[in-house]
PDB file of C-alpha atoms and ligand atoms in Angstrom:
ATOM      1  CA  UNK A   1     129.318 152.188   5.540  1.00 72.00           C
ATOM      2  CA  UNK A   2     128.929 148.515   6.457  1.00 91.00           C
ATOM      3  CA  UNK A   3     125.695 146.952   7.272  1.00 96.00           C
ATOM      4  CA  UNK A   4     124.127 145.572  10.449  1.00 98.00           C
ATOM      5  CA  UNK A   5     120.621 144.119  10.946  1.00 98.00           C
ATOM      6  CA  UNK A   6     118.601 146.219  13.643  1.00 98.00           C
ATOM      7  CA  UNK A   7     115.824 144.223  15.415  1.00 98.00           C
ATOM      8  CA  UNK A   8     113.241 146.161  17.356  1.00 98.00           C
ATOM      9  CA  UNK A   9     111.056 144.732  20.098  1.00 98.00           C
ATOM     10  CA  UNK A  10     107.597 146.448  20.042  1.00 98.00           C
ATOM     11  CA  UNK A  11     105.893 146.714  23.410  1.00 96.00           C
ATOM     12  CA  UNK A  12     108.232 148.856  25.693  1.00 96.00           C
ATOM     13  CA  UNK A  13     110.515 149.613  23.007  1.00 98.00           C
ATOM     14  CA  UNK A  14     108.805 151.290  20.303  1.00 98.00           C
ATOM     15  CA  UNK A  15     105.350 152.028  22.406  1.00 98.00           C
ATOM     16  CA  UNK A  16     104.262 151.639  25.836  1.00 96.00           C
ATOM     17  CA  UNK A  17     101.342 149.117  25.527  1.00 96.00           C
ATOM     18  CA  UNK A  18     102.172 147.437  28.928  1.00 93.00           C
ATOM     19  CA  UNK A  19      99.815 149.821  30.440  1.00 94.00           C
ATOM     20  CA  UNK A  20      97.045 148.666  28.232  1.00 96.00           C
ATOM     21  CA  UNK A  21      97.947 144.830  28.806  1.00 97.00           C
ATOM     22  CA  UNK A  22      97.719 145.657  32.459  1.00 96.00           C
ATOM     23  CA  UNK A  23      94.155 147.135  32.379  1.00 96.00           C
ATOM     24  CA  UNK A  24      92.936 144.245  30.294  1.00 97.00           C
ATOM     25  CA  UNK A  25      94.660 141.492  32.671  1.00 97.00           C
ATOM     26  CA  UNK A  26      93.131 143.420  35.729  1.00 96.00           C
ATOM     27  CA  UNK A  27      89.781 143.329  34.666  1.00 96.00           C
ATOM     28  CA  UNK A  28      90.053 139.512  33.862  1.00 97.00           C
ATOM     29  CA  UNK A  29      91.639 139.049  37.170  1.00 97.00           C
ATOM     30  CA  UNK A  30      88.968 140.910  38.840  1.00 96.00           C
ATOM     31  CA  UNK A  31      86.200 138.834  37.230  1.00 95.00           C
ATOM     32  CA  UNK A  32      87.876 135.684  38.580  1.00 96.00           C
ATOM     33  CA  UNK A  33      88.372 137.133  42.010  1.00 96.00           C
ATOM     34  CA  UNK A  34      92.223 137.358  41.549  1.00 97.00           C
ATOM     35  CA  UNK A  35      94.152 140.419  42.891  1.00 96.00           C
ATOM     36  CA  UNK A  36      96.549 141.354  40.247  1.00 95.00           C
ATOM     37  CA  UNK A  37      99.172 143.942  40.846  1.00 93.00           C
ATOM     38  CA  UNK A  38     101.432 146.187  38.881  1.00 88.00           C
ATOM     39  CA  UNK A  39     104.356 144.299  39.960  1.00 90.00           C
ATOM     40  CA  UNK A  40     103.055 141.136  38.573  1.00 94.00           C
ATOM     41  CA  UNK A  41     102.353 142.946  35.373  1.00 91.00           C
ATOM     42  CA  UNK A  42     106.079 143.913  35.204  1.00 87.00           C
ATOM     43  CA  UNK A  43     106.727 139.937  35.133  1.00 90.00           C
ATOM     44  CA  UNK A  44     104.501 139.588  31.963  1.00 92.00           C
ATOM     45  CA  UNK A  45     106.541 141.787  29.787  1.00 91.00           C
ATOM     46  CA  UNK A  46     107.631 139.910  26.708  1.00 90.00           C
ATOM     47  CA  UNK A  47     105.606 136.792  27.735  1.00 92.00           C
ATOM     48  CA  UNK A  48     103.170 135.495  25.209  1.00 92.00           C
ATOM     49  CA  UNK A  49      99.502 135.794  26.031  1.00 94.00           C
ATOM     50  CA  UNK A  50      98.940 132.147  26.708  1.00 95.00           C
ATOM     51  CA  UNK A  51     101.727 131.951  29.316  1.00 94.00           C
ATOM     52  CA  UNK A  52     100.587 135.269  30.783  1.00 96.00           C
ATOM     53  CA  UNK A  53      97.050 133.976  31.529  1.00 98.00           C
ATOM     54  CA  UNK A  54      98.673 130.704  32.898  1.00 97.00           C
ATOM     55  CA  UNK A  55     100.688 132.857  35.235  1.00 97.00           C
ATOM     56  CA  UNK A  56      97.900 134.906  36.570  1.00 98.00           C
ATOM     57  CA  UNK A  57      96.027 131.880  37.378  1.00 98.00           C
ATOM     58  CA  UNK A  58      98.947 130.200  39.307  1.00 97.00           C
ATOM     59  CA  UNK A  59      99.190 133.534  41.286  1.00 97.00           C
ATOM     60  CA  UNK A  60      95.468 133.365  41.955  1.00 97.00           C
ATOM     61  CA  UNK A  61      95.665 129.645  42.873  1.00 96.00           C
ATOM     62  CA  UNK A  62      92.915 129.002  40.234  1.00 96.00           C
ATOM     63  CA  UNK A  63      92.501 126.018  37.876  1.00 96.00           C
ATOM     64  CA  UNK A  64      89.883 126.326  35.000  1.00 97.00           C
ATOM     65  CA  UNK A  65      88.706 124.526  32.165  1.00 97.00           C
ATOM     66  CA  UNK A  66      90.445 124.900  28.613  1.00 98.00           C
ATOM     67  CA  UNK A  67      87.026 126.209  27.129  1.00 98.00           C
ATOM     68  CA  UNK A  68      86.983 128.962  29.777  1.00 97.00           C
ATOM     69  CA  UNK A  69      90.750 129.590  29.416  1.00 98.00           C
ATOM     70  CA  UNK A  70      90.221 130.121  25.723  1.00 98.00           C
ATOM     71  CA  UNK A  71      87.261 132.179  26.289  1.00 97.00           C
ATOM     72  CA  UNK A  72      89.078 134.434  28.791  1.00 97.00           C
ATOM     73  CA  UNK A  73      92.097 134.923  26.419  1.00 97.00           C
ATOM     74  CA  UNK A  74      89.465 136.192  23.723  1.00 97.00           C
ATOM     75  CA  UNK A  75      87.779 138.625  25.911  1.00 97.00           C
ATOM     76  CA  UNK A  76      91.178 139.792  27.295  1.00 98.00           C
ATOM     77  CA  UNK A  77      92.333 140.550  23.736  1.00 98.00           C
ATOM     78  CA  UNK A  78      89.055 142.255  22.755  1.00 98.00           C
ATOM     79  CA  UNK A  79      89.373 144.578  25.828  1.00 98.00           C
ATOM     80  CA  UNK A  80      93.093 145.117  24.839  1.00 98.00           C
ATOM     81  CA  UNK A  81      92.219 145.773  21.292  1.00 98.00           C
ATOM     82  CA  UNK A  82      89.808 148.635  22.401  1.00 98.00           C
ATOM     83  CA  UNK A  83      92.650 150.479  23.840  1.00 98.00           C
ATOM     84  CA  UNK A  84      94.849 149.845  20.906  1.00 98.00           C
ATOM     85  CA  UNK A  85      92.129 151.363  18.620  1.00 98.00           C
ATOM     86  CA  UNK A  86      92.598 154.707  20.346  1.00 97.00           C
ATOM     87  CA  UNK A  87      96.522 154.851  19.712  1.00 98.00           C
ATOM     88  CA  UNK A  88      98.040 157.362  17.522  1.00 98.00           C
ATOM     89  CA  UNK A  89     101.641 158.648  16.693  1.00 98.00           C
ATOM     90  CA  UNK A  90     101.600 160.567  19.886  1.00 98.00           C
ATOM     91  CA  UNK A  91     102.426 157.261  21.842  1.00 98.00           C
ATOM     92  CA  UNK A  92     105.563 156.468  19.941  1.00 98.00           C
ATOM     93  CA  UNK A  93     108.348 156.530  22.751  1.00 98.00           C
ATOM     94  CA  UNK A  94     110.803 159.617  22.694  1.00 98.00           C
ATOM     95  CA  UNK A  95     113.367 159.552  19.783  1.00 98.00           C
ATOM     96  CA  UNK A  96     112.219 156.127  18.305  1.00 98.00           C
ATOM     97  CA  UNK A  97     111.217 157.903  14.895  1.00 98.00           C
ATOM     98  CA  UNK A  98     114.727 159.675  14.866  1.00 98.00           C
ATOM     99  CA  UNK A  99     116.637 156.526  15.327  1.00 98.00           C
ATOM    100  CA  UNK A 100     114.513 154.685  12.670  1.00 98.00           C
ATOM    101  CA  UNK A 101     115.088 157.474  10.218  1.00 98.00           C
ATOM    102  CA  UNK A 102     118.972 157.655  10.983  1.00 98.00           C
ATOM    103  CA  UNK A 103     118.950 153.859  10.236  1.00 98.00           C
ATOM    104  CA  UNK A 104     116.983 154.085   6.999  1.00 98.00           C
ATOM    105  CA  UNK A 105     119.098 157.099   5.764  1.00 97.00           C
ATOM    106  CA  UNK A 106     122.210 155.008   6.370  1.00 97.00           C
ATOM    107  CA  UNK A 107     120.528 152.000   4.431  1.00 97.00           C
ATOM    108  CA  UNK A 108     120.572 149.720   7.524  1.00 98.00           C
ATOM    109  CA  UNK A 109     118.038 146.760   7.333  1.00 98.00           C
ATOM    110  CA  UNK A 110     115.269 147.041  10.004  1.00 98.00           C
ATOM    111  CA  UNK A 111     112.953 144.272  11.469  1.00 98.00           C
ATOM    112  CA  UNK A 112     110.393 144.029  14.275  1.00 98.00           C
ATOM    113  CA  UNK A 113     110.739 140.875  16.659  1.00 98.00           C
ATOM    114  CA  UNK A 114     107.737 141.047  18.871  1.00 97.00           C
ATOM    115  CA  UNK A 115     105.857 138.475  20.897  1.00 95.00           C
ATOM    116  CA  UNK A 116     102.502 140.354  20.308  1.00 96.00           C
ATOM    117  CA  UNK A 117     100.217 138.616  17.871  1.00 96.00           C
ATOM    118  CA  UNK A 118      98.740 142.427  17.620  1.00 98.00           C
ATOM    119  CA  UNK A 119     102.024 144.019  16.417  1.00 98.00           C
ATOM    120  CA  UNK A 120     100.805 144.709  12.829  1.00 98.00           C
ATOM    121  CA  UNK A 121      97.727 146.545  14.194  1.00 98.00           C
ATOM    122  CA  UNK A 122      99.718 148.506  16.645  1.00 98.00           C
ATOM    123  CA  UNK A 123     102.316 149.562  13.968  1.00 98.00           C
ATOM    124  CA  UNK A 124      99.395 150.603  11.874  1.00 98.00           C
ATOM    125  CA  UNK A 125      97.793 152.572  14.519  1.00 98.00           C
ATOM    126  CA  UNK A 126     101.131 154.576  15.150  1.00 98.00           C
ATOM    127  CA  UNK A 127     101.890 154.989  11.374  1.00 98.00           C
ATOM    128  CA  UNK A 128     105.262 152.954  11.677  1.00 98.00           C
ATOM    129  CA  UNK A 129     104.544 149.978   9.621  1.00 98.00           C
ATOM    130  CA  UNK A 130     106.318 151.220   6.688  1.00 97.00           C
ATOM    131  CA  UNK A 131     109.729 151.869   8.558  1.00 98.00           C
ATOM    132  CA  UNK A 132     110.223 148.018   8.914  1.00 98.00           C
ATOM    133  CA  UNK A 133     111.894 145.950   6.127  1.00 98.00           C
ATOM    134  CA  UNK A 134     110.356 143.011   7.986  1.00 98.00           C
ATOM    135  CA  UNK A 135     107.867 142.278  10.708  1.00 98.00           C
ATOM    136  CA  UNK A 136     108.196 139.292  12.748  1.00 98.00           C
ATOM    137  CA  UNK A 137     105.674 138.852  15.545  1.00 97.00           C
ATOM    138  CA  UNK A 138     103.813 136.322  17.733  1.00 95.00           C
ATOM    139  CA  UNK A 139     102.059 134.721  14.620  1.00 96.00           C
ATOM    140  CA  UNK A 140     105.168 133.756  13.095  1.00 97.00           C
ATOM    141  CA  UNK A 141     106.863 131.830  15.854  1.00 96.00           C
ATOM    142  CA  UNK A 142     106.240 128.599  17.709  1.00 94.00           C
ATOM    143  CA  UNK A 143     108.493 129.211  20.644  1.00 95.00           C
ATOM    144  CA  UNK A 144     108.181 132.251  22.768  1.00 91.00           C
ATOM    145  CA  UNK A 145     111.098 134.403  24.097  1.00 93.00           C
ATOM    146  CA  UNK A 146     113.681 133.585  25.874  1.00 95.00           C
ATOM    147  CA  UNK A 147     113.926 131.125  22.862  1.00 96.00           C
ATOM    148  CA  UNK A 148     115.830 133.001  20.101  1.00 98.00           C
ATOM    149  CA  UNK A 149     113.227 131.880  17.364  1.00 98.00           C
ATOM    150  CA  UNK A 150     111.575 135.291  16.564  1.00 98.00           C
ATOM    151  CA  UNK A 151     115.040 137.062  16.346  1.00 98.00           C
ATOM    152  CA  UNK A 152     116.449 134.460  14.201  1.00 98.00           C
ATOM    153  CA  UNK A 153     113.567 134.389  11.850  1.00 98.00           C
ATOM    154  CA  UNK A 154     113.906 138.376  11.828  1.00 98.00           C
ATOM    155  CA  UNK A 155     117.586 138.036  10.911  1.00 98.00           C
ATOM    156  CA  UNK A 156     116.778 135.620   7.969  1.00 98.00           C
ATOM    157  CA  UNK A 157     114.059 138.003   6.627  1.00 98.00           C
ATOM    158  CA  UNK A 158     116.450 140.982   6.247  1.00 98.00           C
ATOM    159  CA  UNK A 159     119.306 138.601   5.042  1.00 98.00           C
ATOM    160  CA  UNK A 160     121.551 139.218   7.978  1.00 98.00           C
ATOM    161  CA  UNK A 161     123.698 136.656   9.888  1.00 98.00           C
ATOM    162  CA  UNK A 162     122.532 136.596  13.622  1.00 98.00           C
ATOM    163  CA  UNK A 163     126.004 137.922  14.762  1.00 98.00           C
ATOM    164  CA  UNK A 164     125.488 140.865  12.556  1.00 98.00           C
ATOM    165  CA  UNK A 165     122.445 141.836  14.157  1.00 98.00           C
ATOM    166  CA  UNK A 166     121.498 144.218  17.088  1.00 98.00           C
ATOM    167  CA  UNK A 167     118.354 143.864  19.298  1.00 98.00           C
ATOM    168  CA  UNK A 168     116.745 146.464  21.211  1.00 98.00           C
ATOM    169  CA  UNK A 169     114.582 144.855  24.009  1.00 98.00           C
ATOM    170  CA  UNK A 170     113.035 145.870  27.326  1.00 96.00           C
ATOM    171  CA  UNK A 171     112.306 142.511  28.764  1.00 94.00           C
ATOM    172  CA  UNK A 172     114.524 139.979  30.687  1.00 93.00           C
ATOM    173  CA  UNK A 173     113.260 137.038  28.390  1.00 93.00           C
ATOM    174  CA  UNK A 174     114.014 139.061  25.398  1.00 96.00           C
ATOM    175  CA  UNK A 175     117.420 140.225  26.137  1.00 97.00           C
ATOM    176  CA  UNK A 176     118.156 136.551  26.983  1.00 97.00           C
ATOM    177  CA  UNK A 177     116.764 135.624  23.630  1.00 97.00           C
ATOM    178  CA  UNK A 178     118.947 137.942  21.842  1.00 98.00           C
ATOM    179  CA  UNK A 179     122.021 136.722  23.575  1.00 98.00           C
ATOM    180  CA  UNK A 180     121.342 133.132  22.806  1.00 98.00           C
ATOM    181  CA  UNK A 181     120.878 134.255  19.280  1.00 98.00           C
ATOM    182  CA  UNK A 182     124.480 135.377  19.313  1.00 98.00           C
ATOM    183  CA  UNK A 183     123.194 138.811  18.629  1.00 98.00           C
ATOM    184  CA  UNK A 184     124.267 142.136  20.252  1.00 98.00           C
ATOM    185  CA  UNK A 185     121.588 143.017  22.780  1.00 98.00           C
ATOM    186  CA  UNK A 186     120.584 146.423  23.853  1.00 98.00           C
ATOM    187  CA  UNK A 187     118.337 146.668  26.870  1.00 98.00           C
ATOM    188  CA  UNK A 188     115.825 149.723  26.891  1.00 98.00           C
ATOM    189  CA  UNK A 189     114.895 150.282  30.685  1.00 96.00           C
ATOM    190  CA  UNK A 190     116.924 149.742  34.115  1.00 94.00           C
ATOM    191  CA  UNK A 191     120.346 148.280  34.422  1.00 96.00           C
ATOM    192  CA  UNK A 192     119.258 146.598  37.655  1.00 94.00           C
ATOM    193  CA  UNK A 193     116.621 144.304  35.523  1.00 92.00           C
ATOM    194  CA  UNK A 194     118.467 144.194  32.261  1.00 95.00           C
ATOM    195  CA  UNK A 195     122.211 143.696  33.453  1.00 97.00           C
ATOM    196  CA  UNK A 196     122.690 140.604  31.069  1.00 98.00           C
ATOM    197  CA  UNK A 197     122.264 142.916  28.096  1.00 98.00           C
ATOM    198  CA  UNK A 198     125.403 144.201  26.207  1.00 98.00           C
ATOM    199  CA  UNK A 199     124.443 147.643  26.695  1.00 98.00           C
ATOM    200  CA  UNK A 200     121.594 149.298  28.746  1.00 98.00           C
ATOM    201  CA  UNK A 201     119.823 152.730  28.312  1.00 98.00           C
ATOM    202  CA  UNK A 202     117.034 154.147  29.892  1.00 98.00           C
ATOM    203  CA  UNK A 203     115.236 155.239  26.490  1.00 98.00           C
ATOM    204  CA  UNK A 204     116.101 156.076  23.023  1.00 98.00           C
ATOM    205  CA  UNK A 205     117.008 159.902  24.063  1.00 98.00           C
ATOM    206  CA  UNK A 206     120.149 158.153  25.735  1.00 98.00           C
ATOM    207  CA  UNK A 207     121.217 156.544  22.350  1.00 98.00           C
ATOM    208  CA  UNK A 208     123.644 159.009  20.195  1.00 98.00           C
ATOM    209  CA  UNK A 209     124.238 158.724  16.402  1.00 97.00           C
ATOM    210  CA  UNK A 210     127.737 158.001  17.034  1.00 97.00           C
ATOM    211  CA  UNK A 211     126.996 155.144  19.172  1.00 98.00           C
ATOM    212  CA  UNK A 212     124.794 153.580  16.442  1.00 98.00           C
ATOM    213  CA  UNK A 213     127.612 154.280  14.008  1.00 97.00           C
ATOM    214  CA  UNK A 214     130.116 152.355  16.225  1.00 97.00           C
ATOM    215  CA  UNK A 215     127.695 149.506  16.343  1.00 97.00           C
ATOM    216  CA  UNK A 216     127.530 149.606  12.245  1.00 97.00           C
ATOM    217  CA  UNK A 217     131.306 149.611  11.899  1.00 94.00           C
ATOM    218  CA  UNK A 218     132.020 146.951  14.475  1.00 85.00           C
TER     219      UNK A 218
HETATM  220  P1  B16 B 301      99.519 139.879  22.484  1.00 65.37           P
HETATM  221  P2  B16 B 301     106.880 142.405  22.887  1.00 65.37           P
HETATM  222  C1  B16 B 301     104.654 141.081  24.374  1.00 65.37           C
HETATM  223  O1  B16 B 301     105.152 142.077  23.139  1.00 65.37           O
HETATM  224  C2  B16 B 301     104.267 142.022  25.617  1.00 65.37           C
HETATM  225  O2  B16 B 301     105.391 142.619  26.113  1.00 65.37           O
HETATM  226  C3  B16 B 301     103.740 141.041  26.596  1.00 65.37           C
HETATM  227  O3  B16 B 301     103.228 141.712  27.751  1.00 65.37           O
HETATM  228  C4  B16 B 301     102.481 140.420  25.735  1.00 65.37           C
HETATM  229  O4  B16 B 301     101.778 139.340  26.595  1.00 65.37           O
HETATM  230  C5  B16 B 301     102.832 139.624  24.473  1.00 65.37           C
HETATM  231  O5  B16 B 301     103.610 140.669  23.782  1.00 65.37           O
HETATM  232  C6  B16 B 301     101.622 139.091  23.772  1.00 65.37           C
HETATM  233  O6  B16 B 301     100.855 140.129  23.427  1.00 65.37           O
HETATM  234  O7  B16 B 301      98.503 139.545  23.642  1.00 65.37           O
HETATM  235  O8  B16 B 301      99.284 141.086  21.883  1.00 65.37           O
HETATM  236  O9  B16 B 301      99.808 138.732  21.505  1.00 65.37           O
HETATM  237  O10 B16 B 301     107.254 143.218  24.025  1.00 65.37           O
HETATM  238  O11 B16 B 301     107.385 140.954  22.506  1.00 65.37           O
HETATM  239  O12 B16 B 301     106.773 143.379  21.609  1.00 65.37           O
HETATM  240 MG1   MG B 302     108.855 144.274  25.016  1.00 65.37          MG
END
């Protein structure tokens, strides 16, 4: 069988941590008297921590000092980590382990490509760290998605050319990053949001082994 590089986003693809980000950002917004909605939280998917806080402050028409900004970012992360600490394997999204095992059995290199600085902790919690040949996350990049940097580094770490890589992504910015990197983009979510991806599936239960084989042989 030929070889392709498979790059997975984390939040929204492997686990649903958006709900924990939401709870932590909501607490922060409440303390600042800002009304923060689930719709707004949707717009923070794939967006870095710094940029997320900038957006929340802009929605609430608030300006704060750099010191307070840094303090709030720290507090938000502490709260987020308290939810992460409770995670276990039951939070892995349906059929993700099946797809990872299929790729491993067929000797396909696998990398993580996430914006999160907590990616390694999350993978450890859900016991998936050893499924990845490389892990590239928010600590390894200088430019956030939609910049392709995270996926280009991931491709390099698994010794694959960008055009031989396939990216699974749930965010608009992430799909854009994969497209810019000249990789095949597979959107996980709704077609109405991720219409710019090469393929879109609601979740991994819709992705067949035959489809993955066809990508490998492409
Ligand atoms: P952290 P992904 C992203 O992860 C999340 O979708 C986004 O909501 C979050 O703000 C970002 O990570 C940074 O996360 O605060 O843990 O560094 O989807 O790229 O895996
Ligand atoms: Mg994501």
